[in-house]
PDB file of C-alpha atoms in Angstrom:
ATOM      1  CA  UNK A 279       0.003  -0.006   0.003  1.00 52.00           C
ATOM      2  CA  UNK A 280       1.495   3.384  -1.013  1.00 58.00           C
ATOM      3  CA  UNK A 281       2.240   5.885   1.683  1.00 64.00           C
ATOM      4  CA  UNK A 282      -0.152   8.894   1.377  1.00 58.00           C
ATOM      5  CA  UNK A 283       2.647  11.156   2.669  1.00 58.00           C
ATOM      6  CA  UNK A 284       4.713  10.472  -0.445  1.00 70.00           C
ATOM      7  CA  UNK A 285       2.153  11.600  -3.056  1.00 78.00           C
ATOM      8  CA  UNK A 286       3.319  14.435  -5.349  1.00 80.00           C
ATOM      9  CA  UNK A 287       0.556  16.694  -4.116  1.00 82.00           C
ATOM     10  CA  UNK A 288       1.472  16.191  -0.453  1.00 82.00           C
ATOM     11  CA  UNK A 289       5.161  16.779  -1.198  1.00 80.00           C
ATOM     12  CA  UNK A 290       4.375  19.971  -3.105  1.00 82.00           C
ATOM     13  CA  UNK A 291       2.191  21.266  -0.259  1.00 81.00           C
ATOM     14  CA  UNK A 292       4.893  20.379   2.252  1.00 83.00           C
ATOM     15  CA  UNK A 293       7.510  22.199   0.222  1.00 82.00           C
ATOM     16  CA  UNK A 294       5.237  25.257  -0.154  1.00 84.00           C
ATOM     17  CA  UNK A 295       4.547  25.314   3.602  1.00 84.00           C
ATOM     18  CA  UNK A 296       8.272  25.037   4.405  1.00 86.00           C
ATOM     19  CA  UNK A 297       9.090  27.863   1.981  1.00 86.00           C
ATOM     20  CA  UNK A 298       6.372  30.062   3.547  1.00 86.00           C
ATOM     21  CA  UNK A 299       7.702  29.429   7.063  1.00 86.00           C
ATOM     22  CA  UNK A 300      11.260  30.255   5.987  1.00 85.00           C
ATOM     23  CA  UNK A 301      10.099  33.384   4.158  1.00 82.00           C
ATOM     24  CA  UNK A 302       8.159  34.497   7.207  1.00 80.00           C
ATOM     25  CA  UNK A 303      11.195  33.945   9.411  1.00 78.00           C
ATOM     26  CA  UNK A 304      13.364  36.026   7.070  1.00 78.00           C
ATOM     27  CA  UNK A 305      10.784  38.825   7.054  1.00 77.00           C
ATOM     28  CA  UNK A 306      10.541  38.724  10.848  1.00 75.00           C
ATOM     29  CA  UNK A 307      14.292  39.031  11.206  1.00 74.00           C
ATOM     30  CA  UNK A 308      14.627  41.780   8.604  1.00 73.00           C
ATOM     31  CA  UNK A 309      11.481  43.833   9.386  1.00 69.00           C
ATOM     32  CA  UNK A 310      10.814  42.642  12.906  1.00 60.00           C
ATOM     33  CA  UNK A 311       9.129  44.592  15.674  1.00 54.00           C
ATOM     34  CA  UNK A 312      11.396  47.491  16.580  1.00 52.00           C
ATOM     35  CA  UNK A 313       9.629  48.555  19.746  1.00 46.00           C
ATOM     36  CA  UNK A 314       8.024  51.858  20.619  1.00 46.00           C
ATOM     37  CA  UNK A 315       9.497  55.086  19.393  1.00 48.00           C
ATOM     38  CA  UNK A 316      11.405  57.092  21.983  1.00 50.00           C
ATOM     39  CA  UNK A 317       9.638  60.125  23.239  1.00 49.00           C
ATOM     40  CA  UNK A 318       7.212  61.228  25.896  1.00 50.00           C
ATOM     41  CA  UNK A 319       5.227  58.433  27.339  1.00 47.00           C
ATOM     42  CA  UNK A 320       4.356  56.709  30.588  1.00 48.00           C
ATOM     43  CA  UNK A 321       7.257  56.433  32.969  1.00 46.00           C
ATOM     44  CA  UNK A 322       7.767  52.845  34.207  1.00 48.00           C
ATOM     45  CA  UNK A 323       7.294  52.457  37.950  1.00 49.00           C
ATOM     46  CA  UNK A 324      10.051  50.910  40.053  1.00 46.00           C
ATOM     47  CA  UNK A 325       9.593  47.218  40.933  1.00 47.00           C
ATOM     48  CA  UNK A 326       9.198  48.012  44.648  1.00 46.00           C
ATOM     49  CA  UNK A 327       6.206  50.317  44.034  1.00 44.00           C
ATOM     50  CA  UNK A 328       4.596  47.807  41.697  1.00 45.00           C
ATOM     51  CA  UNK A 329       4.928  45.045  44.244  1.00 45.00           C
ATOM     52  CA  UNK A 330       3.317  46.992  47.059  1.00 45.00           C
ATOM     53  CA  UNK A 331      -0.503  46.591  46.834  1.00 47.00           C
ATOM     54  CA  UNK A 332      -1.228  49.814  48.691  1.00 48.00           C
ATOM     55  CA  UNK A 333       0.971  51.968  46.480  1.00 46.00           C
ATOM     56  CA  UNK A 334      -1.154  53.847  44.033  1.00 49.00           C
ATOM     57  CA  UNK A 335       0.136  56.192  41.397  1.00 49.00           C
ATOM     58  CA  UNK A 336      -0.472  59.794  42.300  1.00 51.00           C
ATOM     59  CA  UNK A 337      -3.128  61.497  40.241  1.00 49.00           C
ATOM     60  CA  UNK A 338      -1.631  64.114  37.944  1.00 51.00           C
ATOM     61  CA  UNK A 339      -2.157  67.636  39.196  1.00 49.00           C
ATOM     62  CA  UNK A 340      -4.640  69.546  37.067  1.00 48.00           C
ATOM     63  CA  UNK A 341      -2.772  72.121  35.057  1.00 50.00           C
ATOM     64  CA  UNK A 342      -3.393  74.277  32.050  1.00 48.00           C
ATOM     65  CA  UNK A 343      -2.807  72.430  28.844  1.00 48.00           C
ATOM     66  CA  UNK A 344       0.433  73.759  27.407  1.00 46.00           C
ATOM     67  CA  UNK A 345       0.266  74.296  23.676  1.00 46.00           C
ATOM     68  CA  UNK A 346       2.286  71.639  21.919  1.00 54.00           C
ATOM     69  CA  UNK A 347       4.823  72.707  19.347  1.00 54.00           C
ATOM     70  CA  UNK A 348       4.809  70.377  16.369  1.00 63.00           C
ATOM     71  CA  UNK A 349       8.166  68.792  15.791  1.00 75.00           C
ATOM     72  CA  UNK A 350       9.609  66.973  12.838  1.00 79.00           C
ATOM     73  CA  UNK A 351      12.396  64.461  13.456  1.00 83.00           C
ATOM     74  CA  UNK A 352      14.810  63.541  10.688  1.00 86.00           C
ATOM     75  CA  UNK A 353      16.172  60.048  11.366  1.00 89.00           C
ATOM     76  CA  UNK A 354      18.845  58.115   9.461  1.00 90.00           C
ATOM     77  CA  UNK A 355      18.563  54.360   9.472  1.00 89.00           C
ATOM     78  CA  UNK A 356      19.623  51.329   7.425  1.00 88.00           C
ATOM     79  CA  UNK A 357      16.951  51.999   4.780  1.00 85.00           C
ATOM     80  CA  UNK A 358      17.876  55.700   4.426  1.00 87.00           C
ATOM     81  CA  UNK A 359      16.385  58.903   5.875  1.00 86.00           C
ATOM     82  CA  UNK A 360      12.944  58.975   7.481  1.00 86.00           C
ATOM     83  CA  UNK A 361      10.914  61.947   8.707  1.00 83.00           C
ATOM     84  CA  UNK A 362       8.845  61.253  11.810  1.00 83.00           C
ATOM     85  CA  UNK A 363       6.641  63.186  14.191  1.00 80.00           C
ATOM     86  CA  UNK A 364       7.202  60.893  17.207  1.00 80.00           C
ATOM     87  CA  UNK A 365      11.001  60.539  17.313  1.00 80.00           C
ATOM     88  CA  UNK A 366      13.376  58.007  15.822  1.00 86.00           C
ATOM     89  CA  UNK A 367      12.917  54.254  16.093  1.00 87.00           C
ATOM     90  CA  UNK A 368      15.426  51.827  17.484  1.00 87.00           C
ATOM     91  CA  UNK A 369      18.378  51.463  15.133  1.00 88.00           C
ATOM     92  CA  UNK A 370      17.931  54.987  13.715  1.00 89.00           C
ATOM     93  CA  UNK A 371      20.112  57.996  14.408  1.00 89.00           C
ATOM     94  CA  UNK A 372      18.572  61.424  15.017  1.00 86.00           C
ATOM     95  CA  UNK A 373      19.898  63.849  12.415  1.00 83.00           C
ATOM     96  CA  UNK A 374      17.792  66.991  13.000  1.00 80.00           C
ATOM     97  CA  UNK A 375      14.756  68.290  14.859  1.00 77.00           C
ATOM     98  CA  UNK A 376      12.661  71.030  13.294  1.00 74.00           C
ATOM     99  CA  UNK A 377      10.119  72.877  15.376  1.00 70.00           C
ATOM    100  CA  UNK A 378       7.181  74.563  13.745  1.00 65.00           C
ATOM    101  CA  UNK A 379       5.765  77.467  15.696  1.00 63.00           C
ATOM    102  CA  UNK A 380       3.192  78.557  13.140  1.00 61.00           C
ATOM    103  CA  UNK A 381       2.026  82.103  12.620  1.00 57.00           C
ATOM    104  CA  UNK A 382      -0.412  83.522  15.159  1.00 66.00           C
ATOM    105  CA  UNK A 383      -1.203  86.491  12.925  1.00 75.00           C
ATOM    106  CA  UNK A 384      -3.530  85.613  10.011  1.00 79.00           C
ATOM    107  CA  UNK A 385      -2.104  88.435   7.896  1.00 82.00           C
ATOM    108  CA  UNK A 386       1.408  87.073   8.411  1.00 82.00           C
ATOM    109  CA  UNK A 387       0.229  83.616   7.533  1.00 79.00           C
ATOM    110  CA  UNK A 388      -1.431  84.899   4.342  1.00 83.00           C
ATOM    111  CA  UNK A 389       1.760  86.800   3.442  1.00 86.00           C
ATOM    112  CA  UNK A 390       3.804  83.607   3.921  1.00 85.00           C
ATOM    113  CA  UNK A 391       1.386  81.644   1.706  1.00 84.00           C
ATOM    114  CA  UNK A 392       1.643  84.315  -0.975  1.00 88.00           C
ATOM    115  CA  UNK A 393       5.450  84.289  -0.731  1.00 90.00           C
ATOM    116  CA  UNK A 394       5.445  80.510  -1.135  1.00 88.00           C
ATOM    117  CA  UNK A 395       3.083  80.684  -4.134  1.00 89.00           C
ATOM    118  CA  UNK A 396       5.384  83.211  -5.812  1.00 93.00           C
ATOM    119  CA  UNK A 397       8.366  80.939  -5.119  1.00 91.00           C
ATOM    120  CA  UNK A 398       6.529  77.963  -6.655  1.00 89.00           C
ATOM    121  CA  UNK A 399       5.650  80.075  -9.728  1.00 90.00           C
ATOM    122  CA  UNK A 400       9.296  81.208 -10.053  1.00 92.00           C
ATOM    123  CA  UNK A 401      10.483  77.600  -9.759  1.00 89.00           C
ATOM    124  CA  UNK A 402       8.001  76.537 -12.452  1.00 87.00           C
ATOM    125  CA  UNK A 403       9.222  79.327 -14.775  1.00 88.00           C
ATOM    126  CA  UNK A 404      12.822  78.255 -14.159  1.00 86.00           C
ATOM    127  CA  UNK A 405      11.904  74.651 -14.947  1.00 83.00           C
ATOM    128  CA  UNK A 406      10.128  75.719 -18.157  1.00 83.00           C
ATOM    129  CA  UNK A 407      13.161  77.789 -19.195  1.00 80.00           C
ATOM    130  CA  UNK A 408      15.471  74.829 -18.510  1.00 77.00           C
ATOM    131  CA  UNK A 409      13.359  72.461 -20.547  1.00 73.00           C
ATOM    132  CA  UNK A 410      12.683  74.789 -23.460  1.00 72.00           C
ATOM    133  CA  UNK A 411      14.511  73.322 -26.456  1.00 65.00           C
ATOM    134  CA  UNK A 412      15.658  75.929 -28.914  1.00 59.00           C
ATOM    135  CA  UNK A 413      15.096  74.837 -32.460  1.00 57.00           C
ATOM    136  CA  UNK A 414      18.490  74.482 -34.115  1.00 56.00           C
ATOM    137  CA  UNK A 415      19.145  76.889 -36.892  1.00 54.00           C
ATOM    138  CA  UNK A 416      17.313  75.980 -40.001  1.00 48.00           C
ATOM    139  CA  UNK A 417      19.231  73.909 -42.455  1.00 48.00           C
ATOM    140  CA  UNK A 418      21.276  76.519 -44.242  1.00 52.00           C
ATOM    141  CA  UNK A 419      22.487  74.280 -47.025  1.00 42.00           C
ATOM    142  CA  UNK A 420      20.127  75.840 -49.612  1.00 48.00           C
ATOM    143  CA  UNK A 421      21.501  79.347 -49.128  1.00 49.00           C
ATOM    144  CA  UNK A 422      25.135  78.388 -48.712  1.00 48.00           C
ATOM    145  CA  UNK A 423      27.344  77.989 -51.761  1.00 62.00           C
ATOM    146  CA  UNK A 424      29.836  75.183 -51.954  1.00 77.00           C
ATOM    147  CA  UNK A 425      29.905  71.671 -50.645  1.00 82.00           C
ATOM    148  CA  UNK A 426      32.382  72.379 -47.834  1.00 85.00           C
ATOM    149  CA  UNK A 427      30.210  75.152 -46.430  1.00 86.00           C
ATOM    150  CA  UNK A 428      27.135  72.913 -46.616  1.00 88.00           C
ATOM    151  CA  UNK A 429      28.978  70.130 -44.800  1.00 89.00           C
ATOM    152  CA  UNK A 430      30.130  72.607 -42.109  1.00 89.00           C
ATOM    153  CA  UNK A 431      26.564  73.912 -41.625  1.00 90.00           C
ATOM    154  CA  UNK A 432      25.227  70.359 -41.279  1.00 90.00           C
ATOM    155  CA  UNK A 433      28.002  69.474 -38.805  1.00 92.00           C
ATOM    156  CA  UNK A 434      27.074  72.528 -36.668  1.00 92.00           C
ATOM    157  CA  UNK A 435      23.385  71.587 -36.729  1.00 93.00           C
ATOM    158  CA  UNK A 436      24.252  68.024 -35.696  1.00 93.00           C
ATOM    159  CA  UNK A 437      26.414  69.347 -32.839  1.00 94.00           C
ATOM    160  CA  UNK A 438      23.501  71.531 -31.609  1.00 93.00           C
ATOM    161  CA  UNK A 439      21.076  68.601 -31.708  1.00 93.00           C
ATOM    162  CA  UNK A 440      23.614  66.430 -29.853  1.00 93.00           C
ATOM    163  CA  UNK A 441      23.864  69.116 -27.158  1.00 92.00           C
ATOM    164  CA  UNK A 442      20.118  69.124 -26.799  1.00 91.00           C
ATOM    165  CA  UNK A 443      19.987  65.327 -26.589  1.00 91.00           C
ATOM    166  CA  UNK A 444      22.502  65.367 -23.699  1.00 92.00           C
ATOM    167  CA  UNK A 445      20.115  67.449 -21.602  1.00 90.00           C
ATOM    168  CA  UNK A 446      17.191  65.910 -19.638  1.00 91.00           C
ATOM    169  CA  UNK A 447      14.128  65.610 -21.833  1.00 86.00           C
ATOM    170  CA  UNK A 448      10.906  63.651 -22.204  1.00 89.00           C
ATOM    171  CA  UNK A 449      10.618  60.553 -24.355  1.00 89.00           C
ATOM    172  CA  UNK A 450       8.663  62.358 -27.089  1.00 90.00           C
ATOM    173  CA  UNK A 451      11.233  65.196 -27.176  1.00 89.00           C
ATOM    174  CA  UNK A 452      14.002  62.603 -27.352  1.00 89.00           C
ATOM    175  CA  UNK A 453      12.279  60.902 -30.280  1.00 91.00           C
ATOM    176  CA  UNK A 454      11.854  64.239 -32.048  1.00 91.00           C
ATOM    177  CA  UNK A 455      15.538  65.253 -31.662  1.00 92.00           C
ATOM    178  CA  UNK A 456      16.814  61.763 -32.534  1.00 93.00           C
ATOM    179  CA  UNK A 457      14.730  61.874 -35.747  1.00 93.00           C
ATOM    180  CA  UNK A 458      16.050  65.390 -36.483  1.00 93.00           C
ATOM    181  CA  UNK A 459      19.640  64.224 -35.928  1.00 93.00           C
ATOM    182  CA  UNK A 460      19.110  61.265 -38.306  1.00 94.00           C
ATOM    183  CA  UNK A 461      17.730  63.605 -40.970  1.00 92.00           C
ATOM    184  CA  UNK A 462      20.772  65.891 -40.658  1.00 92.00           C
ATOM    185  CA  UNK A 463      23.164  62.900 -40.725  1.00 92.00           C
ATOM    186  CA  UNK A 464      21.431  61.505 -43.822  1.00 92.00           C
ATOM    187  CA  UNK A 465      21.680  64.898 -45.545  1.00 90.00           C
ATOM    188  CA  UNK A 466      25.386  65.074 -44.606  1.00 88.00           C
ATOM    189  CA  UNK A 467      25.963  61.555 -45.942  1.00 88.00           C
ATOM    190  CA  UNK A 468      24.129  62.283 -49.186  1.00 87.00           C
ATOM    191  CA  UNK A 469      26.466  65.254 -49.784  1.00 86.00           C
ATOM    192  CA  UNK A 470      29.466  62.966 -49.213  1.00 86.00           C
ATOM    193  CA  UNK A 471      30.880  64.952 -46.307  1.00 82.00           C
TER     194      UNK A 471
END
């Protein structure tokens, strides 16, 4: 009688289960629980106070709620930089703390928003200027006399297109300039330059 534990289906399921357990173990080791983030929290009581049944924690004194200042923590860890609002986790190094006070004056807040909008508009204009591709000079071969002058004009146009292609550009712009360069190279080849 064949052993049911040796069927191909049972072996495949056993292998799959073993692989899942190993994968889970690897994930647990790599991305395991790192514990709570450091920062304000409950203070642990000494063991002697916890062991005494009559010891009760003192009730916090009522006080005015102090306004909290939002903080942003920049932490460097094995996976790179992380920005947190509760402090760095275990295994991360605190790089910087940025405190945001906010503007109490609505007019000052509106002025700051307007300044930021102008900065964004200026950055967009700079980006547009950077990505504007000047059309290379029109092919001057028709107006230029002599084969050498035509070859020189084509070589200059090819150099300009090459300079444009070395700059960051979109895929469609790259296709356009590559096609333009091929046209100029073909014209140069047909002249025998």
